Amino acid sequence: MKNFFLFSVLLFAFSVTDVEGAIYRIIVEIGKEVTYDFGEGMFLIKRFTKASSNPQYLFASPDQDGTWTTDGIDKIPSSAHLNWNGTLTFKTISENDVGSYEMPLEPSGIPMAQSLIMFELAGS
Ligand SMILES: *[C@@H]1O[C@H](CO)[C@@H](O)[C@H](O)[C@H]1NC(C)=O
């Protein structure tokens, strides 16, 4: 049991220092512009925010209107624009944009999970 605990701690330490599967924290301010470069090839972004209880998706299509979707039909408004090169820009960040962002197209390492990018409010 003691060994298992030690192993868990080591595994955790490894997963947060390794390049893959890392957690990044981006401090955002409501109303400000925010740009984050998810990287080459990341033309699909998934997020969890308070705008929906389901995961929301944004695809770098040429005719984006800033809306995210949970099922390809519903539209959750935002000021986001995702470029083909993986750069995501919010013209003005809103409360509904605060949350966690993931890259479904990122190859996941073993035993690491995929990267998680946390958009957080200053002071929270
Ligand atoms: C990605 O593409 C956009 C639009 O073409 C450009 O403004 C931005 O600088 C590019 N970002 C990178 C990291 O190449």
PDB file of N, CA, C and O in Angstrom, residues 94-122:
ATOM      1  N   SER A  94     -15.622  35.986 -22.573  1.00  0.00           N
ATOM      2  CA  SER A  94     -16.780  36.124 -21.692  1.00  0.00           C
ATOM      3  C   SER A  94     -16.731  35.017 -20.637  1.00  0.00           C
ATOM      4  O   SER A  94     -15.915  34.094 -20.732  1.00  0.00           O
ATOM      5  N   GLU A  95     -17.609  35.123 -19.659  1.00  0.00           N
ATOM      6  CA  GLU A  95     -17.665  34.134 -18.576  1.00  0.00           C
ATOM      7  C   GLU A  95     -17.878  32.735 -19.140  1.00  0.00           C
ATOM      8  O   GLU A  95     -17.386  31.755 -18.590  1.00  0.00           O
ATOM      9  N   ASN A  96     -18.622  32.650 -20.250  1.00  0.00           N
ATOM     10  CA  ASN A  96     -18.922  31.361 -20.854  1.00  0.00           C
ATOM     11  C   ASN A  96     -17.710  30.708 -21.515  1.00  0.00           C
ATOM     12  O   ASN A  96     -17.781  29.560 -21.941  1.00  0.00           O
ATOM     13  N   ASP A  97     -16.606  31.472 -21.627  1.00  0.00           N
ATOM     14  CA  ASP A  97     -15.389  30.937 -22.238  1.00  0.00           C
ATOM     15  C   ASP A  97     -14.401  30.423 -21.197  1.00  0.00           C
ATOM     16  O   ASP A  97     -13.386  29.819 -21.544  1.00  0.00           O
ATOM     17  N   VAL A  98     -14.691  30.690 -19.936  1.00  0.00           N
ATOM     18  CA  VAL A  98     -13.805  30.243 -18.858  1.00  0.00           C
ATOM     19  C   VAL A  98     -14.039  28.755 -18.624  1.00  0.00           C
ATOM     20  O   VAL A  98     -15.179  28.321 -18.469  1.00  0.00           O
ATOM     21  N   GLY A  99     -12.971  27.984 -18.663  1.00  0.00           N
ATOM     22  CA  GLY A  99     -13.122  26.539 -18.487  1.00  0.00           C
ATOM     23  C   GLY A  99     -11.906  25.799 -18.998  1.00  0.00           C
ATOM     24  O   GLY A  99     -10.816  26.360 -19.085  1.00  0.00           O
ATOM     25  N   SER A 100     -12.102  24.527 -19.346  1.00  0.00           N
ATOM     26  CA  SER A 100     -10.972  23.718 -19.798  1.00  0.00           C
ATOM     27  C   SER A 100     -11.076  23.407 -21.280  1.00  0.00           C
ATOM     28  O   SER A 100     -12.155  23.147 -21.807  1.00  0.00           O
ATOM     29  N   TYR A 101      -9.936  23.459 -21.947  1.00  0.00           N
ATOM     30  CA  TYR A 101      -9.845  23.255 -23.390  1.00  0.00           C
ATOM     31  C   TYR A 101      -8.957  22.058 -23.689  1.00  0.00           C
ATOM     32  O   TYR A 101      -7.926  21.874 -23.050  1.00  0.00           O
ATOM     33  N   GLU A 102      -9.378  21.267 -24.663  1.00  0.00           N
ATOM     34  CA  GLU A 102      -8.627  20.070 -25.029  1.00  0.00           C
ATOM     35  C   GLU A 102      -8.485  19.971 -26.538  1.00  0.00           C
ATOM     36  O   GLU A 102      -9.237  20.584 -27.278  1.00  0.00           O
ATOM     37  N   MET A 103      -7.512  19.153 -26.967  1.00  0.00           N
ATOM     38  CA  MET A 103      -7.263  18.928 -28.389  1.00  0.00           C
ATOM     39  C   MET A 103      -7.559  17.476 -28.718  1.00  0.00           C
ATOM     40  O   MET A 103      -6.705  16.612 -28.508  1.00  0.00           O
ATOM     41  N   PRO A 104      -8.749  17.191 -29.238  1.00  0.00           N
ATOM     42  CA  PRO A 104      -9.101  15.797 -29.548  1.00  0.00           C
ATOM     43  C   PRO A 104      -8.168  15.167 -30.581  1.00  0.00           C
ATOM     44  O   PRO A 104      -8.060  13.951 -30.650  1.00  0.00           O
ATOM     45  N   LEU A 105      -7.475  15.994 -31.382  1.00  0.00           N
ATOM     46  CA  LEU A 105      -6.607  15.468 -32.436  1.00  0.00           C
ATOM     47  C   LEU A 105      -5.175  15.242 -31.964  1.00  0.00           C
ATOM     48  O   LEU A 105      -4.347  14.752 -32.719  1.00  0.00           O
ATOM     49  N   GLU A 106      -4.905  15.635 -30.721  1.00  0.00           N
ATOM     50  CA  GLU A 106      -3.557  15.450 -30.192  1.00  0.00           C
ATOM     51  C   GLU A 106      -3.339  13.976 -29.899  1.00  0.00           C
ATOM     52  O   GLU A 106      -4.143  13.355 -29.215  1.00  0.00           O
ATOM     53  N   PRO A 107      -2.241  13.392 -30.411  1.00  0.00           N
ATOM     54  CA  PRO A 107      -1.977  11.996 -30.074  1.00  0.00           C
ATOM     55  C   PRO A 107      -1.691  11.894 -28.576  1.00  0.00           C
ATOM     56  O   PRO A 107      -0.920  12.690 -28.048  1.00  0.00           O
ATOM     57  N   SER A 108      -2.343  10.970 -27.885  1.00  0.00           N
ATOM     58  CA  SER A 108      -2.129  10.871 -26.447  1.00  0.00           C
ATOM     59  C   SER A 108      -1.046   9.850 -26.152  1.00  0.00           C
ATOM     60  O   SER A 108      -0.995   8.788 -26.750  1.00  0.00           O
ATOM     61  N   GLY A 109      -0.169  10.209 -25.248  1.00  0.00           N
ATOM     62  CA  GLY A 109       0.904   9.303 -24.865  1.00  0.00           C
ATOM     63  C   GLY A 109       0.428   8.333 -23.810  1.00  0.00           C
ATOM     64  O   GLY A 109      -0.608   8.535 -23.202  1.00  0.00           O
ATOM     65  N   ILE A 110       1.192   7.286 -23.610  1.00  0.00           N
ATOM     66  CA  ILE A 110       0.871   6.314 -22.556  1.00  0.00           C
ATOM     67  C   ILE A 110       1.995   6.393 -21.535  1.00  0.00           C
ATOM     68  O   ILE A 110       3.158   6.303 -21.916  1.00  0.00           O
ATOM     69  N   PRO A 111       1.760   6.595 -20.242  1.00  0.00           N
ATOM     70  CA  PRO A 111       0.439   6.610 -19.596  1.00  0.00           C
ATOM     71  C   PRO A 111      -0.176   8.008 -19.514  1.00  0.00           C
ATOM     72  O   PRO A 111      -1.155   8.186 -18.819  1.00  0.00           O
ATOM     73  N   MET A 112       0.379   8.976 -20.226  1.00  0.00           N
ATOM     74  CA  MET A 112      -0.111  10.348 -20.108  1.00  0.00           C
ATOM     75  C   MET A 112      -1.420  10.557 -20.845  1.00  0.00           C
ATOM     76  O   MET A 112      -1.657   9.958 -21.891  1.00  0.00           O
ATOM     77  N   ALA A 113      -2.217  11.443 -20.289  1.00  0.00           N
ATOM     78  CA  ALA A 113      -3.436  11.843 -20.975  1.00  0.00           C
ATOM     79  C   ALA A 113      -3.084  12.986 -21.919  1.00  0.00           C
ATOM     80  O   ALA A 113      -1.936  13.393 -22.020  1.00  0.00           O
ATOM     81  N   GLN A 114      -4.080  13.503 -22.602  1.00  0.00           N
ATOM     82  CA  GLN A 114      -3.851  14.628 -23.492  1.00  0.00           C
ATOM     83  C   GLN A 114      -3.696  15.910 -22.684  1.00  0.00           C
ATOM     84  O   GLN A 114      -4.037  15.970 -21.514  1.00  0.00           O
ATOM     85  N   SER A 115      -3.177  16.935 -23.350  1.00  0.00           N
ATOM     86  CA  SER A 115      -2.985  18.215 -22.681  1.00  0.00           C
ATOM     87  C   SER A 115      -4.317  18.834 -22.314  1.00  0.00           C
ATOM     88  O   SER A 115      -5.329  18.623 -22.979  1.00  0.00           O
ATOM     89  N   LEU A 116      -4.292  19.607 -21.257  1.00  0.00           N
ATOM     90  CA  LEU A 116      -5.477  20.304 -20.790  1.00  0.00           C
ATOM     91  C   LEU A 116      -5.076  21.756 -20.607  1.00  0.00           C
ATOM     92  O   LEU A 116      -4.078  22.047 -19.965  1.00  0.00           O
ATOM     93  N   ILE A 117      -5.825  22.649 -21.227  1.00  0.00           N
ATOM     94  CA  ILE A 117      -5.521  24.076 -21.109  1.00  0.00           C
ATOM     95  C   ILE A 117      -6.652  24.730 -20.324  1.00  0.00           C
ATOM     96  O   ILE A 117      -7.795  24.717 -20.761  1.00  0.00           O
ATOM     97  N   MET A 118      -6.320  25.251 -19.167  1.00  0.00           N
ATOM     98  CA  MET A 118      -7.321  25.859 -18.301  1.00  0.00           C
ATOM     99  C   MET A 118      -7.352  27.364 -18.521  1.00  0.00           C
ATOM    100  O   MET A 118      -6.345  28.035 -18.332  1.00  0.00           O
ATOM    101  N   PHE A 119      -8.509  27.874 -18.953  1.00  0.00           N
ATOM    102  CA  PHE A 119      -8.698  29.321 -19.045  1.00  0.00           C
ATOM    103  C   PHE A 119      -9.305  29.738 -17.715  1.00  0.00           C
ATOM    104  O   PHE A 119     -10.432  29.363 -17.406  1.00  0.00           O
ATOM    105  N   GLU A 120      -8.545  30.477 -16.932  1.00  0.00           N
ATOM    106  CA  GLU A 120      -8.990  30.827 -15.586  1.00  0.00           C
ATOM    107  C   GLU A 120      -9.041  32.336 -15.409  1.00  0.00           C
ATOM    108  O   GLU A 120      -8.262  33.067 -16.021  1.00  0.00           O
ATOM    109  N   LEU A 121      -9.927  32.759 -14.529  1.00  0.00           N
ATOM    110  CA  LEU A 121     -10.023  34.179 -14.209  1.00  0.00           C
ATOM    111  C   LEU A 121      -8.939  34.527 -13.203  1.00  0.00           C
ATOM    112  O   LEU A 121      -8.630  33.724 -12.316  1.00  0.00           O
ATOM    113  N   ALA A 122      -8.385  35.701 -13.343  1.00  0.00           N
ATOM    114  CA  ALA A 122      -7.385  36.161 -12.387  1.00  0.00           C
ATOM    115  C   ALA A 122      -8.009  36.171 -10.991  1.00  0.00           C
ATOM    116  O   ALA A 122      -9.162  36.567 -10.821  1.00  0.00           O
TER     117      ALA A 122
END
